[in-house]
C-alpha cells in the first residue's frame, strides 16, 4: 500500500517540524527499546547505527547505557539535537554515500536500527543496499514500522499522507528483505503510533531460526478486509463532522488537540475549518504560530488551551490519548470533553 505521488524529500526534511522527544510516550518507548537492543548482544565497542534518528530519542538512552551509538539523519531537527546533546551524526539520507561515510569513520554495525523510517523512503532498494554494506555478517537489522493491519483494522486514514509513502504488511517486508538475502527472524506487535510492528531481520546466511510469530502473522494477513476499511472511514468522517457542527450550532466551543500530520488529514478530509475548529493546540514549539495546511486553522501552544478551556477538544492526536488525558486532567475536571475520532467516534469523559 503506497502513495503514488512522491514529494521532493528536501521540501519535507530541510525544515522539519517533528521532534520525537516532545512526547512522553515516545521517550518511554525508546528508553525501553535501548535496553532491548543491549540485550541482543551489544558489547564493548560494537556499533549501533540508527538511520532516521530524529532528535536522538533512541540515541541518547543507548549512549547512557554505554553503547557506541551513531545516528544518520538529513533533518535540521537531528543536526540541532546532535550539536546540543553531543552525539555523533552523519548528516544525510541513508544511502551509498552515507554508508561509505559510516564505514570510513566508524566501521560496520553490529545492530542497525530504523524506527518509523521506511514509510518515508521512495528508493527502498538504495536503502537496503546501504544496509547490506554497513551491517556485519553476524549483525541484526531491527526496525519498527506502522503496521498496515492496524491501519486497516482501526480505520486510520489520518496517517495516510505524502510524508508517508508506504504502509507495510509483514508479507511486503518479507519480500523486500528477501531480495537482499535477508530473512525475518522475529516480529512483535507494539502499541506505538496506534499499532506498529518491530521486526528483527538478519542476513539469510546466518542460518538463524525464525520465530513462529512470523508464520502466524503472515497467515493472519490473508484475512484483511479492505472494502470494510473504505466504508468505515467515510462513516466516521460523517459522524465527526455532524457532531462538531451540532456542537457549534448549540454555542459550544471546539478546538483541536495535536497538530501533527494526522490532524492535517483529518481536518481536511472531514472539512473542519476555522468556522468549526477555533485552533489546534500542540506541544511542539516548532509548530506554534503556523496554520494547518488546507483548512488554515491556526496552531497554538498548550498555554493557550489551558488559559481558557474550550467546551470540547477534538483529539486529532488520538494515538496519544492516555498521555493527553493525563496531561489535561484539569480540563476534564472542569467539565471539558475530548472528542476521540478513531477508531470509533466517542466523547471521552462522558458518564
Short mmCIF file of C-alpha atoms in Angstrom, two decimals, residues 84-281:
data_model
loop_
_atom_site.label_atom_id
_atom_site.label_comp_id
_atom_site.label_asym_id
_atom_site.label_seq_id
_atom_site.Cartn_x
_atom_site.Cartn_y
_atom_site.Cartn_z
CA UNK A 84 23.25 20.39 21.62
CA UNK A 85 23.46 16.89 23.14
CA UNK A 86 26.89 15.84 21.89
CA UNK A 87 26.21 12.62 20.00
CA UNK A 88 27.73 11.74 16.61
CA UNK A 89 25.64 12.32 13.50
CA UNK A 90 26.20 11.58 9.83
CA UNK A 91 24.08 14.27 8.21
CA UNK A 92 22.23 12.88 5.20
CA UNK A 93 19.89 10.20 3.92
CA UNK A 94 20.91 6.59 4.45
CA UNK A 95 22.27 5.75 1.01
CA UNK A 96 25.55 4.67 -0.59
CA UNK A 97 27.23 7.97 0.25
CA UNK A 98 26.36 7.99 3.95
CA UNK A 99 27.08 4.25 4.18
CA UNK A 100 30.63 4.89 2.94
CA UNK A 101 30.95 7.73 5.43
CA UNK A 102 29.86 5.44 8.29
CA UNK A 103 32.29 2.71 7.20
CA UNK A 104 35.24 5.09 6.99
CA UNK A 105 34.54 6.77 10.35
CA UNK A 106 33.06 4.02 12.50
CA UNK A 107 33.28 0.64 10.74
CA UNK A 108 30.47 -1.88 10.32
CA UNK A 109 27.47 -2.07 12.66
CA UNK A 110 26.51 -4.94 14.95
CA UNK A 111 22.97 -3.58 15.16
CA UNK A 112 21.32 -1.39 12.54
CA UNK A 113 18.14 0.38 13.65
CA UNK A 114 15.43 2.23 11.71
CA UNK A 115 12.28 3.34 13.52
CA UNK A 116 9.31 4.75 11.60
CA UNK A 117 11.63 5.48 8.68
CA UNK A 118 10.66 3.02 5.94
CA UNK A 119 7.39 4.88 5.42
CA UNK A 120 9.34 7.95 4.24
CA UNK A 121 11.61 6.21 1.72
CA UNK A 122 11.00 6.15 -2.03
CA UNK A 123 14.23 4.36 -3.03
CA UNK A 124 13.90 1.29 -0.81
CA UNK A 125 16.40 -0.68 -2.89
CA UNK A 126 19.01 2.02 -2.35
CA UNK A 127 18.39 1.97 1.39
CA UNK A 128 18.58 -1.81 1.59
CA UNK A 129 21.82 -1.79 -0.41
CA UNK A 130 23.25 0.54 2.24
CA UNK A 131 22.02 -1.84 4.95
CA UNK A 132 23.89 -4.70 3.29
CA UNK A 133 27.07 -2.63 3.10
CA UNK A 134 27.06 -1.42 6.71
CA UNK A 135 25.73 -4.41 8.68
CA UNK A 136 28.14 -7.03 9.94
CA UNK A 137 27.62 -10.63 8.81
CA UNK A 138 26.67 -11.53 12.39
CA UNK A 139 24.58 -8.39 12.79
CA UNK A 140 20.87 -7.68 13.18
CA UNK A 141 18.63 -5.20 11.41
CA UNK A 142 15.97 -4.02 13.88
CA UNK A 143 13.24 -1.68 12.71
CA UNK A 144 9.74 -0.52 13.52
CA UNK A 145 7.01 0.40 11.05
CA UNK A 146 3.39 1.45 11.40
CA UNK A 147 1.54 -1.79 10.67
CA UNK A 148 -0.89 -1.91 7.77
CA UNK A 149 -3.05 -4.35 9.70
CA UNK A 150 -3.72 -1.74 12.39
CA UNK A 151 -4.22 0.97 9.80
CA UNK A 152 -6.95 -1.07 8.12
CA UNK A 153 -8.50 -2.57 11.24
CA UNK A 154 -8.71 0.76 13.11
CA UNK A 155 -9.66 2.91 10.09
CA UNK A 156 -6.52 5.04 10.42
CA UNK A 157 -6.97 7.04 7.23
CA UNK A 158 -5.47 10.05 9.02
CA UNK A 159 -1.98 8.58 8.83
CA UNK A 160 -2.06 8.40 5.01
CA UNK A 161 -0.27 11.50 3.67
CA UNK A 162 2.65 12.46 1.43
CA UNK A 163 5.32 12.19 4.10
CA UNK A 164 4.36 8.51 4.41
CA UNK A 165 4.92 6.89 1.03
CA UNK A 166 4.47 3.26 2.05
CA UNK A 167 2.36 1.29 4.54
CA UNK A 168 3.68 -2.16 5.32
CA UNK A 169 2.32 -5.61 5.85
CA UNK A 170 4.73 -8.24 7.11
CA UNK A 171 4.40 -10.00 3.75
CA UNK A 172 5.63 -6.91 1.90
CA UNK A 173 8.61 -6.64 4.26
CA UNK A 174 9.48 -10.33 3.85
CA UNK A 175 9.56 -9.85 0.08
CA UNK A 176 11.60 -6.61 0.27
CA UNK A 177 14.17 -8.11 2.64
CA UNK A 178 14.32 -11.34 0.66
CA UNK A 179 15.53 -9.51 -2.44
CA UNK A 180 18.64 -8.63 -0.44
CA UNK A 181 19.14 -12.08 1.05
CA UNK A 182 17.72 -11.13 4.46
CA UNK A 183 15.21 -13.12 6.47
CA UNK A 184 12.78 -12.03 9.17
CA UNK A 185 13.74 -13.71 12.44
CA UNK A 186 11.00 -12.24 14.61
CA UNK A 187 8.11 -9.80 14.59
CA UNK A 188 6.43 -8.21 17.58
CA UNK A 189 3.23 -6.12 17.60
CA UNK A 190 3.77 -2.92 19.60
CA UNK A 191 1.25 -0.22 20.54
CA UNK A 192 3.27 2.81 19.45
CA UNK A 193 1.62 5.03 16.80
CA UNK A 194 -1.65 3.14 17.39
CA UNK A 195 -0.28 -0.12 16.12
CA UNK A 196 3.20 -0.90 14.79
CA UNK A 197 5.44 -3.91 14.46
CA UNK A 198 9.06 -4.35 15.48
CA UNK A 199 10.91 -6.55 13.01
CA UNK A 200 14.22 -8.29 13.63
CA UNK A 201 15.98 -9.38 10.44
CA UNK A 202 19.38 -10.83 9.60
CA UNK A 203 21.38 -12.00 6.59
CA UNK A 204 19.96 -15.33 5.45
CA UNK A 205 23.45 -16.84 5.52
CA UNK A 206 23.45 -16.52 9.31
CA UNK A 207 21.18 -19.62 9.41
CA UNK A 208 19.28 -18.36 12.46
CA UNK A 209 15.83 -19.85 13.10
CA UNK A 210 12.71 -17.72 12.68
CA UNK A 211 10.13 -17.27 15.42
CA UNK A 212 6.71 -18.87 14.93
CA UNK A 213 5.21 -15.39 15.35
CA UNK A 214 6.37 -14.65 11.80
CA UNK A 215 4.36 -17.53 10.34
CA UNK A 216 1.26 -16.69 12.40
CA UNK A 217 1.23 -13.04 11.34
CA UNK A 218 1.67 -13.91 7.68
CA UNK A 219 -1.33 -16.25 7.91
CA UNK A 220 -3.48 -13.62 9.64
CA UNK A 221 -2.79 -11.07 6.90
CA UNK A 222 -4.65 -13.21 4.36
CA UNK A 223 -7.98 -12.26 6.03
CA UNK A 224 -7.80 -8.45 5.79
CA UNK A 225 -11.00 -6.69 4.63
CA UNK A 226 -10.09 -3.61 2.54
CA UNK A 227 -13.67 -2.85 1.47
CA UNK A 228 -14.79 -2.58 5.09
CA UNK A 229 -11.95 -0.11 5.72
CA UNK A 230 -13.13 2.23 2.95
CA UNK A 231 -16.77 2.32 4.07
CA UNK A 232 -15.76 2.66 7.73
CA UNK A 233 -13.60 5.71 7.01
CA UNK A 234 -16.47 7.52 5.30
CA UNK A 235 -18.87 6.65 8.12
CA UNK A 236 -16.51 8.08 10.76
CA UNK A 237 -15.92 11.26 8.82
CA UNK A 238 -19.65 11.94 8.50
CA UNK A 239 -20.17 11.22 12.23
CA UNK A 240 -17.37 13.56 13.37
CA UNK A 241 -18.47 16.36 11.08
CA UNK A 242 -22.11 16.16 12.21
CA UNK A 243 -21.14 16.03 15.89
CA UNK A 244 -18.98 19.14 15.68
CA UNK A 245 -21.49 21.06 13.58
CA UNK A 246 -24.22 20.27 16.12
CA UNK A 247 -21.99 21.38 19.00
CA UNK A 248 -21.15 24.68 17.29
CA UNK A 249 -24.83 25.27 16.47
CA UNK A 250 -25.54 24.83 20.20
CA UNK A 251 -22.97 27.53 21.04
CA UNK A 252 -20.18 25.22 22.20
CA UNK A 253 -16.51 26.00 21.58
CA UNK A 254 -14.39 23.34 19.88
CA UNK A 255 -10.63 23.21 19.29
CA UNK A 256 -8.24 20.53 18.06
CA UNK A 257 -5.55 18.84 20.15
CA UNK A 258 -2.39 17.84 18.26
CA UNK A 259 -1.09 19.42 15.02
CA UNK A 260 0.89 16.53 13.52
CA UNK A 261 0.22 15.15 10.04
CA UNK A 262 -2.78 13.19 11.27
CA UNK A 263 -4.53 16.46 12.13
CA UNK A 264 -3.98 17.86 8.65
CA UNK A 265 -5.56 14.81 7.02
CA UNK A 266 -8.44 14.52 9.48
CA UNK A 267 -9.44 18.20 9.38
CA UNK A 268 -9.22 18.44 5.59
CA UNK A 269 -10.98 15.17 4.83
CA UNK A 270 -13.80 15.99 7.25
CA UNK A 271 -13.93 19.64 6.10
CA UNK A 272 -13.33 21.05 9.58
CA UNK A 273 -12.04 24.58 9.06
CA UNK A 274 -11.76 27.65 11.34
CA UNK A 275 -15.54 28.13 11.32
CA UNK A 276 -15.80 24.86 13.28
CA UNK A 277 -12.37 24.47 14.95
CA UNK A 278 -11.07 27.65 16.62
CA UNK A 279 -7.44 26.49 16.75
CA UNK A 280 -5.31 23.40 17.18
CA UNK A 281 -3.08 23.13 20.24
#
